[in-house]
Coordinates of C-alpha atoms in Angstrom, one line a residue:
Chain A
X8 CA 232.9 32.4 99.4
X9 CA 229.4 31.1 99.0
X10 CA 227.8 28.9 96.4
X11 CA 224.1 29.8 95.6
X12 CA 221.9 27.3 93.8
X13 CA 218.7 28.9 92.6
X14 CA 215.4 26.9 92.3
X15 CA 217.1 23.5 92.0
X16 CA 214.7 20.8 90.9
X17 CA 216.5 17.6 91.9
X18 CA 217.8 17.1 95.5
X19 CA 220.4 14.6 94.1
X20 CA 222.0 17.5 92.3
X21 CA 222.2 19.5 95.5
X22 CA 224.0 16.7 97.2
X23 CA 226.4 16.2 94.3
X24 CA 227.0 20.0 94.2
X25 CA 227.9 19.9 98.0
X26 CA 230.3 17.1 97.3
X27 CA 231.9 19.0 94.4
X28 CA 232.2 22.1 96.6
X29 CA 233.9 20.3 99.5
X30 CA 236.4 18.5 97.2
X31 CA 237.7 22.0 96.4
X32 CA 237.4 23.3 99.9
X33 CA 234.2 25.3 99.6
X34 CA 231.7 24.8 102.5
X35 CA 229.1 27.5 102.4
X36 CA 226.0 26.6 100.4
X37 CA 222.9 28.8 100.0
X38 CA 219.7 27.4 98.4
X39 CA 217.1 29.6 96.9
X40 CA 213.7 27.9 97.2
X41 CA 214.8 24.4 96.3
X42 CA 212.0 22.1 95.2
X43 CA 212.9 19.4 97.7
X44 CA 215.3 19.9 100.6
X45 CA 216.4 18.3 102.8
X46 CA 216.0 15.0 101.1
X47 CA 217.6 11.5 101.4
X48 CA 218.7 11.7 97.8
X49 CA 220.7 14.8 98.5
X50 CA 222.4 13.1 101.4
X51 CA 223.2 10.0 99.3
X52 CA 224.8 12.0 96.5
X53 CA 226.7 14.2 98.9
X54 CA 228.8 11.2 99.9
X55 CA 231.1 12.4 102.7
X56 CA 230.1 16.0 102.3
X57 CA 226.9 15.9 104.3
X58 CA 228.2 18.6 106.7
X59 CA 227.9 21.1 103.8
X60 CA 224.2 20.1 103.4
X61 CA 223.6 20.3 107.2
X62 CA 225.0 23.8 107.2
X63 CA 223.2 24.9 104.0
X64 CA 221.0 28.0 104.3
X65 CA 217.6 28.0 102.6
X66 CA 216.2 31.4 101.6
X67 CA 213.2 32.5 99.6
X68 CA 214.8 35.0 97.1
X69 CA 218.1 35.5 95.2
X70 CA 218.5 38.9 96.8
X71 CA 218.4 37.2 100.2
X72 CA 221.0 34.7 99.0
X73 CA 223.3 37.5 97.8
X74 CA 222.9 39.7 100.8
X75 CA 226.3 41.0 102.0
X76 CA 228.2 39.7 99.0
X77 CA 230.9 42.0 97.6
X78 CA 231.1 40.3 94.3
X79 CA 228.4 38.2 92.6
X80 CA 229.2 35.9 89.7
X81 CA 226.4 34.2 87.8
X82 CA 227.2 31.1 85.7
X83 CA 225.5 31.0 82.3
X84 CA 226.0 28.7 79.3
X85 CA 223.7 30.6 76.9
X86 CA 224.4 34.0 75.5
X87 CA 222.1 36.7 76.9
X88 CA 221.4 39.9 75.1
X89 CA 221.8 42.3 78.0
X90 CA 224.6 40.7 79.9
X91 CA 227.2 43.1 81.2
X92 CA 230.6 41.7 81.6
X93 CA 231.0 38.1 80.4
X94 CA 234.2 36.3 81.5
X95 CA 235.4 32.7 81.1
X96 CA 235.1 30.8 84.3
X97 CA 238.9 30.9 84.7
X98 CA 239.0 34.7 84.4
X99 CA 236.0 35.0 86.7
X100 CA 237.8 32.8 89.3
X101 CA 240.8 35.0 89.2
X102 CA 238.5 38.0 89.7
X103 CA 236.8 36.2 92.6
X104 CA 240.0 35.5 94.3
X105 CA 241.0 39.1 94.0
X106 CA 237.6 40.2 95.2
X107 CA 237.5 37.8 98.1
X108 CA 240.1 40.0 99.9
X109 CA 237.5 42.8 99.9
X110 CA 234.4 40.9 101.0
X111 CA 232.5 37.7 100.4
X112 CA 232.1 36.3 96.8
X113 CA 228.9 34.5 95.7
X114 CA 228.9 32.0 92.9
X115 CA 225.4 31.6 91.5
X116 CA 223.9 28.7 89.6
X117 CA 220.5 28.5 88.0
X118 CA 218.1 25.6 87.4
X119 CA 219.0 22.3 85.8
X120 CA 216.6 23.0 82.8
X121 CA 217.3 26.6 82.0
X122 CA 220.0 28.1 84.1
X123 CA 219.7 31.6 85.5
X124 CA 216.9 33.8 84.1
X125 CA 217.8 37.2 82.6
X126 CA 216.5 38.9 85.7
X127 CA 218.7 36.7 87.9
X128 CA 221.8 37.3 85.8
X129 CA 221.1 41.0 85.9
X130 CA 221.6 40.9 89.6
X131 CA 225.1 39.5 89.2
X132 CA 228.1 41.8 88.7
X133 CA 229.9 39.3 86.5
X134 CA 228.5 36.6 84.2
X135 CA 230.9 33.6 83.9
X136 CA 230.7 30.9 81.2
X137 CA 232.3 27.5 81.1
X138 CA 233.9 26.8 77.6
X139 CA 231.9 23.9 76.2
X140 CA 231.0 22.0 73.0
X141 CA 228.7 24.3 71.1
X142 CA 226.7 21.3 69.9
X143 CA 226.2 19.9 73.5
X144 CA 226.9 22.4 76.2
X145 CA 224.6 20.7 78.7
X146 CA 226.8 20.4 81.8
X147 CA 225.1 18.7 84.8
X148 CA 224.6 21.3 87.6
X149 CA 227.0 19.6 89.9
X150 CA 229.5 19.3 87.1
X151 CA 229.4 23.0 86.5
X152 CA 229.9 23.6 90.3
X153 CA 232.8 21.2 90.2
X154 CA 234.5 23.1 87.3
X155 CA 233.9 26.5 88.9
X156 CA 235.1 25.4 92.3
X157 CA 238.1 23.8 90.8
X158 CA 239.0 27.0 89.0
X159 CA 238.6 28.9 92.3
X160 CA 241.0 26.5 94.0
X161 CA 243.6 26.9 91.2
X162 CA 243.1 30.7 91.2
X163 CA 243.7 30.8 94.9
X164 CA 247.0 29.1 94.5
X165 CA 245.9 26.0 96.3
X166 CA 246.7 23.9 93.2
X167 CA 249.5 21.9 94.7
X168 CA 249.3 18.3 93.7
X169 CA 251.2 15.5 95.3
X170 CA 254.6 15.0 93.9
X171 CA 256.2 11.8 93.1
X172 CA 258.6 10.7 95.8
X173 CA 262.2 11.3 94.9
X174 CA 265.1 9.2 96.1
X175 CA 268.8 10.1 96.4
X176 CA 270.0 11.2 93.0
X177 CA 273.0 9.5 91.4
X178 CA 276.2 11.5 91.3
X179 CA 278.0 12.4 88.1
X180 CA 280.7 9.8 88.8
X181 CA 278.1 7.1 89.4
X182 CA 276.3 7.9 86.2
X183 CA 279.6 8.0 84.2
X184 CA 280.5 4.6 85.8
X185 CA 277.2 3.2 84.6
X186 CA 277.8 4.5 81.1
X187 CA 281.3 3.0 81.0
X188 CA 280.0 -0.2 82.3
X189 CA 277.1 -0.3 79.8
X190 CA 279.5 0.5 76.9
X191 CA 281.8 -2.3 78.0
X192 CA 279.0 -4.9 78.5
X193 CA 277.1 -4.0 75.3
X194 CA 280.4 -4.4 73.4
X195 CA 281.0 -7.7 75.1
X196 CA 277.5 -8.7 74.1
X197 CA 278.4 -7.8 70.5
X198 CA 275.5 -5.4 70.7
X199 CA 277.8 -2.4 70.4
X200 CA 280.8 -2.1 68.1
X201 CA 283.3 -0.3 70.4
X202 CA 284.7 1.5 67.4
X203 CA 281.2 2.7 66.3
X204 CA 279.3 3.7 69.5
X205 CA 277.7 6.6 67.6
X206 CA 274.0 6.0 68.0
X207 CA 273.4 3.7 70.9
X208 CA 275.3 5.3 73.7
X209 CA 274.1 8.9 73.0
X210 CA 270.6 7.6 73.0
X211 CA 271.0 5.9 76.3
X212 CA 272.6 9.0 77.8
X213 CA 269.7 11.1 76.5
X214 CA 267.2 8.7 78.0
X215 CA 268.8 8.6 81.4
X216 CA 269.4 12.3 81.5
X217 CA 265.7 12.9 80.9
X218 CA 264.8 10.4 83.7
X219 CA 267.2 11.9 86.2
X220 CA 268.9 8.8 87.5
X221 CA 268.7 7.9 91.2
X222 CA 271.6 6.2 93.0
X223 CA 269.5 3.1 93.6
X224 CA 268.6 2.9 89.9
X225 CA 272.3 3.1 88.9
X226 CA 273.0 0.2 91.3
X227 CA 270.1 -1.8 89.8
X228 CA 271.3 -1.2 86.3
X229 CA 274.9 -2.0 87.1
X230 CA 273.6 -5.2 88.8
X231 CA 271.9 -6.1 85.5
X232 CA 275.1 -5.4 83.6
X233 CA 277.2 -7.4 86.0
X234 CA 274.9 -10.3 85.6
X235 CA 275.2 -10.1 81.8
X236 CA 279.0 -9.9 82.3
X237 CA 278.8 -13.2 84.3
X238 CA 276.8 -14.8 81.6
X239 CA 279.3 -13.8 79.0
X240 CA 282.4 -14.6 81.0
X241 CA 281.1 -17.6 82.9
X242 CA 281.1 -20.3 80.2
X243 CA 284.6 -19.2 79.0
X244 CA 286.0 -19.8 82.5
X245 CA 284.4 -23.2 83.1
Chain B
X16 CA 241.6 11.4 72.3
X17 CA 240.0 8.5 74.2
X18 CA 238.6 8.3 77.8
X19 CA 239.2 5.0 79.5
X20 CA 237.2 4.0 82.6
X21 CA 238.6 1.0 84.4
X22 CA 236.4 -1.4 86.3
X23 CA 233.7 1.1 86.9
X24 CA 231.2 -0.1 89.5
X25 CA 228.1 2.0 88.9
X26 CA 226.6 2.4 85.5
X27 CA 225.2 5.8 86.5
X28 CA 228.7 7.1 86.7
X29 CA 229.5 5.8 83.2
X30 CA 226.5 7.7 81.9
X31 CA 227.5 10.9 83.8
X32 CA 231.0 10.5 82.5
X33 CA 229.8 10.3 78.9
X34 CA 227.8 13.4 79.4
X35 CA 230.8 15.2 80.9
X36 CA 232.9 14.1 77.9
X37 CA 230.5 15.3 75.3
X38 CA 230.0 18.7 76.9
X39 CA 233.7 19.2 76.3
X40 CA 233.7 17.7 72.8
X41 CA 235.2 14.2 73.6
X42 CA 233.3 11.3 72.1
X43 CA 235.5 8.2 72.3
X44 CA 234.8 6.1 75.4
X45 CA 236.6 2.8 76.3
X46 CA 235.3 0.7 79.2
X47 CA 237.6 -1.9 80.8
X48 CA 235.4 -4.7 82.3
X49 CA 232.6 -2.5 83.7
X50 CA 230.5 -4.2 86.3
X51 CA 227.2 -3.4 84.5
X52 CA 227.0 -2.1 81.0
X53 CA 225.0 -1.3 79.0
X54 CA 222.4 -0.3 81.6
X55 CA 219.3 1.9 81.8
X56 CA 220.9 3.9 84.6
X57 CA 223.9 4.8 82.3
X58 CA 221.5 6.0 79.6
X59 CA 219.5 8.1 82.1
X60 CA 222.5 9.9 83.5
X61 CA 224.0 10.4 80.1
X62 CA 221.2 12.8 79.3
X63 CA 221.6 13.8 75.7
X64 CA 225.0 12.0 75.4
X65 CA 223.7 8.5 74.7
X66 CA 225.6 8.4 71.4
X67 CA 228.8 8.3 73.4
X68 CA 227.5 5.3 75.3
X69 CA 226.3 3.6 72.1
X70 CA 229.7 4.0 70.6
X71 CA 231.6 2.9 73.7
X72 CA 234.0 0.1 73.3
X73 CA 234.1 -2.6 76.0
X74 CA 237.4 -4.4 76.5
X75 CA 238.8 -6.9 79.0
X76 CA 242.1 -5.4 80.0
X77 CA 243.7 -2.0 80.4
X78 CA 246.3 -2.9 77.8
X79 CA 243.6 -3.5 75.2
X80 CA 242.1 -0.2 76.1
X81 CA 245.4 1.6 75.7
X82 CA 246.3 -0.1 72.4
X83 CA 247.6 2.3 69.8
X84 CA 247.7 5.3 72.2
X85 CA 250.8 7.5 71.8
X86 CA 250.4 9.1 75.3
X87 CA 248.7 7.6 78.3
X88 CA 247.6 9.8 81.2
X89 CA 246.4 8.2 84.4
X90 CA 244.4 10.2 86.9
X91 CA 245.2 9.7 90.6
X92 CA 244.3 11.6 93.7
X93 CA 246.4 9.7 96.1
X94 CA 250.2 9.8 96.2
X95 CA 251.9 6.7 94.9
X96 CA 255.4 5.7 96.0
X97 CA 256.6 4.6 92.6
X98 CA 254.9 7.1 90.3
X99 CA 257.1 8.5 87.6
X100 CA 256.1 11.8 86.3
X101 CA 253.3 13.5 88.2
X102 CA 251.6 16.6 86.7
X103 CA 248.7 18.8 87.6
X104 CA 245.7 18.0 85.4
X105 CA 246.3 21.4 83.7
X106 CA 249.9 20.6 82.9
X107 CA 248.9 17.1 81.7
X108 CA 246.2 18.6 79.5
X109 CA 248.8 20.9 77.9
X110 CA 251.0 17.9 77.3
X111 CA 248.1 15.9 75.9
X112 CA 247.2 18.6 73.4
X113 CA 250.9 18.7 72.3
X114 CA 250.9 14.9 72.2
X115 CA 247.7 14.6 70.2
X116 CA 249.5 15.9 67.2
X117 CA 251.7 12.8 67.3
X118 CA 249.1 10.2 67.9
X119 CA 246.1 9.3 70.1
X120 CA 246.0 10.3 73.7
X121 CA 244.3 8.1 76.4
X122 CA 242.9 9.6 79.6
X123 CA 242.5 6.8 82.2
X124 CA 240.3 6.8 85.3
X125 CA 240.1 4.1 87.9
X126 CA 237.3 2.8 90.1
X127 CA 235.0 4.9 92.2
X128 CA 236.3 3.4 95.4
X129 CA 240.1 3.3 95.0
X130 CA 241.0 4.8 91.7
X131 CA 243.8 3.3 89.6
X132 CA 245.9 0.6 91.1
X133 CA 249.7 0.9 91.2
X134 CA 250.0 -1.6 88.4
X135 CA 247.5 0.3 86.3
X136 CA 249.3 3.6 86.9
X137 CA 252.6 2.1 86.1
X138 CA 251.2 1.5 82.6
X139 CA 250.6 5.2 82.1
X140 CA 253.3 7.5 80.9
X141 CA 252.1 10.4 82.9
X142 CA 250.2 10.5 86.2
X143 CA 247.8 13.5 86.5
X144 CA 246.3 14.9 89.7
X145 CA 243.4 17.3 90.2
X146 CA 244.2 19.8 93.0
X147 CA 241.7 19.2 95.8
X148 CA 240.9 19.7 99.4
X149 CA 243.4 17.5 101.3
X150 CA 240.7 16.8 103.9
X151 CA 238.2 15.6 101.3
X152 CA 239.6 14.9 97.9
X153 CA 236.9 12.5 96.9
X154 CA 235.7 13.8 93.5
X155 CA 233.0 11.8 91.9
X156 CA 234.2 9.8 88.9
X157 CA 232.2 11.8 86.4
X158 CA 233.3 15.1 88.2
X159 CA 236.9 14.1 87.7
X160 CA 236.2 13.3 84.0
X161 CA 234.5 16.7 83.7
X162 CA 237.4 18.6 85.1
X163 CA 240.0 16.8 83.0
X164 CA 237.9 17.1 79.8
X165 CA 237.4 20.8 80.6
X166 CA 241.2 21.3 80.9
X167 CA 241.7 19.5 77.6
X168 CA 239.2 21.8 75.9
X169 CA 240.9 24.9 77.4
X170 CA 244.4 23.6 76.5
X171 CA 243.2 22.9 72.9
X172 CA 242.4 26.6 72.7
X173 CA 238.7 25.8 72.3
X174 CA 237.9 28.0 75.3
X175 CA 236.0 30.7 73.6
X176 CA 232.9 31.6 75.6
X177 CA 230.0 33.6 74.3
X178 CA 230.6 37.4 74.5
X179 CA 228.1 39.9 75.6
X180 CA 226.5 41.7 72.7
X181 CA 228.0 45.0 72.0
X182 CA 226.2 48.0 70.5
X183 CA 227.7 51.0 68.7
X184 CA 230.2 52.7 71.0
X185 CA 230.0 56.3 71.8
X186 CA 232.5 58.6 70.1
X187 CA 234.9 60.8 72.1
X188 CA 232.9 63.9 71.3
X189 CA 229.7 62.2 72.5
X190 CA 231.3 61.2 75.7
X191 CA 232.7 64.7 76.3
X192 CA 229.3 66.2 75.5
X193 CA 227.9 63.9 78.2
X194 CA 230.5 65.0 80.8
X195 CA 230.0 68.6 80.0
X196 CA 226.2 68.2 80.3
X197 CA 226.5 66.3 83.5
X198 CA 228.8 68.9 85.1
X199 CA 226.4 71.6 84.1
X200 CA 223.3 69.8 85.4
X201 CA 225.0 68.6 88.6
X202 CA 226.1 72.2 89.3
X203 CA 222.6 73.4 88.6
X204 CA 221.3 70.8 91.0
X205 CA 223.7 72.3 93.6
X206 CA 225.1 68.8 93.8
X207 CA 228.4 70.0 92.3
X208 CA 230.3 73.1 93.1
X209 CA 231.5 74.2 89.6
X210 CA 234.6 75.7 91.3
X211 CA 235.4 72.5 93.1
X212 CA 234.6 69.6 90.8
X213 CA 237.6 67.7 92.1
X214 CA 236.1 64.4 93.2
X215 CA 232.8 63.8 91.6
X216 CA 233.5 64.3 87.9
X217 CA 236.7 62.3 87.9
X218 CA 234.9 59.5 89.6
X219 CA 232.1 59.6 87.0
X220 CA 234.7 59.7 84.2
X221 CA 236.4 56.7 85.7
X222 CA 233.1 54.8 86.0
X223 CA 232.1 55.5 82.4
X224 CA 235.5 54.7 81.1
X225 CA 235.5 51.3 82.7
X226 CA 232.0 50.6 81.3
X227 CA 233.0 51.7 77.8
X228 CA 229.9 53.8 77.0
X229 CA 227.7 53.0 74.0
X230 CA 226.1 55.7 71.9
X231 CA 222.6 54.7 73.0
X232 CA 223.7 54.9 76.7
X233 CA 225.0 58.4 76.2
X234 CA 221.6 59.3 74.7
X235 CA 219.8 57.8 77.6
X236 CA 221.9 59.6 80.2
X237 CA 221.6 62.9 78.4
X238 CA 217.9 62.4 78.3
X239 CA 217.9 62.0 82.0
X240 CA 220.1 65.1 82.4
X241 CA 217.8 67.1 80.1
X242 CA 214.8 66.0 82.2
X243 CA 216.6 67.2 85.3
X244 CA 217.3 70.5 83.5
X245 CA 213.6 70.9 82.8
X246 CA 212.7 70.3 86.4
X247 CA 215.2 72.9 87.5
X248 CA 214.4 75.5 84.9
X249 CA 210.7 74.9 84.6
X250 CA 209.5 76.4 87.8
X251 CA 211.6 79.5 87.3
X252 CA 210.0 80.2 83.9
X253 CA 206.4 79.7 85.0

């Protein structure tokens, strides 16, 4: 998978694009006749992704940049009269992931001001478009690279995100013990009429069921209830 | 739908975030104690989205920023021990679109250096994470806003992209006329053995079927074939 940036004007955008690529695991960058590169501004905006810039290949023509690619996908925000196949960036990413098994895929981005020209798009097998606000579809170049690279990562099935840590779940008996304790304490608090527990207890059950109680949480809640019990019983005993 | 940026350090990132929002049709920005705002750098990076900055609300606390929100979604790249529900940004966007029918949704982003704190995330109903390269998950703040806003737009069903212009399709008869003509001409060229058309014609049919031929294209192709016919027949007649 290679990302091709054509005639980029601002080196900061090249750096930001490199950063966007690396966050999604893409490392191969090809620059077609950039106005200024290498450049300190590119390095600054690349943040920790300077290795992508160091490995970037600079070529003179789009054809050189696309050499050897089995699938070429050009990004375009504006409708073009003679575009062949136009896909959403999500559908194009799915196609790219399928295509990557048969050879290298190139993702091609045009200039900041006007995107890819008609001639450049005609060299791409697929035109991909990022859904956007019709009144203001002006994604920054690196932002467009970020969205496309993100969709590639999701399409490749590398979309795992960290999961919340789970602790030991409460058993059925522990949960029923909690409910019984709560019903008793709430009644003792005169918060719950033991003859009419119709609304409150079912709502508590529903809440805890959705949460999926952990053992430690049951212990904490029972601790709270026990403390309430003490507060209620205590004065009577003294 | 509101976007909340908490303790943002660099005004350029606020501007770039505003631009990212507007490209996806989001306009309401709330800033919790930004270090510098308003600022010319924010305006510059906002490009055409300065109206989002002009309308931004500056508040002193996250609670003030979340006031009135029916669903709060905090973005976090790093696992947190005590996070409740963690969703991918895509799943969170689907939830947000469902939630938006019941009240306002807040999308919350932390600082450039360390994201949202544990306390801040604990104030969010849902924690959302953007799938990323585990070795370099450092999305720029505005890039994270871009991806989340993009997913919201797709989830809202506003993901239409421009379609390639279509011209009048060829009829079945026109397409069959083309195939018959091609078979005749290719045989005349001695390119196709009329007794053994097994591979070439089916492949051509497959290619044209995938393309979905238009009437004008059939006319062009038949023009080419007719010209070949002339070249073959011409010398014999003279």
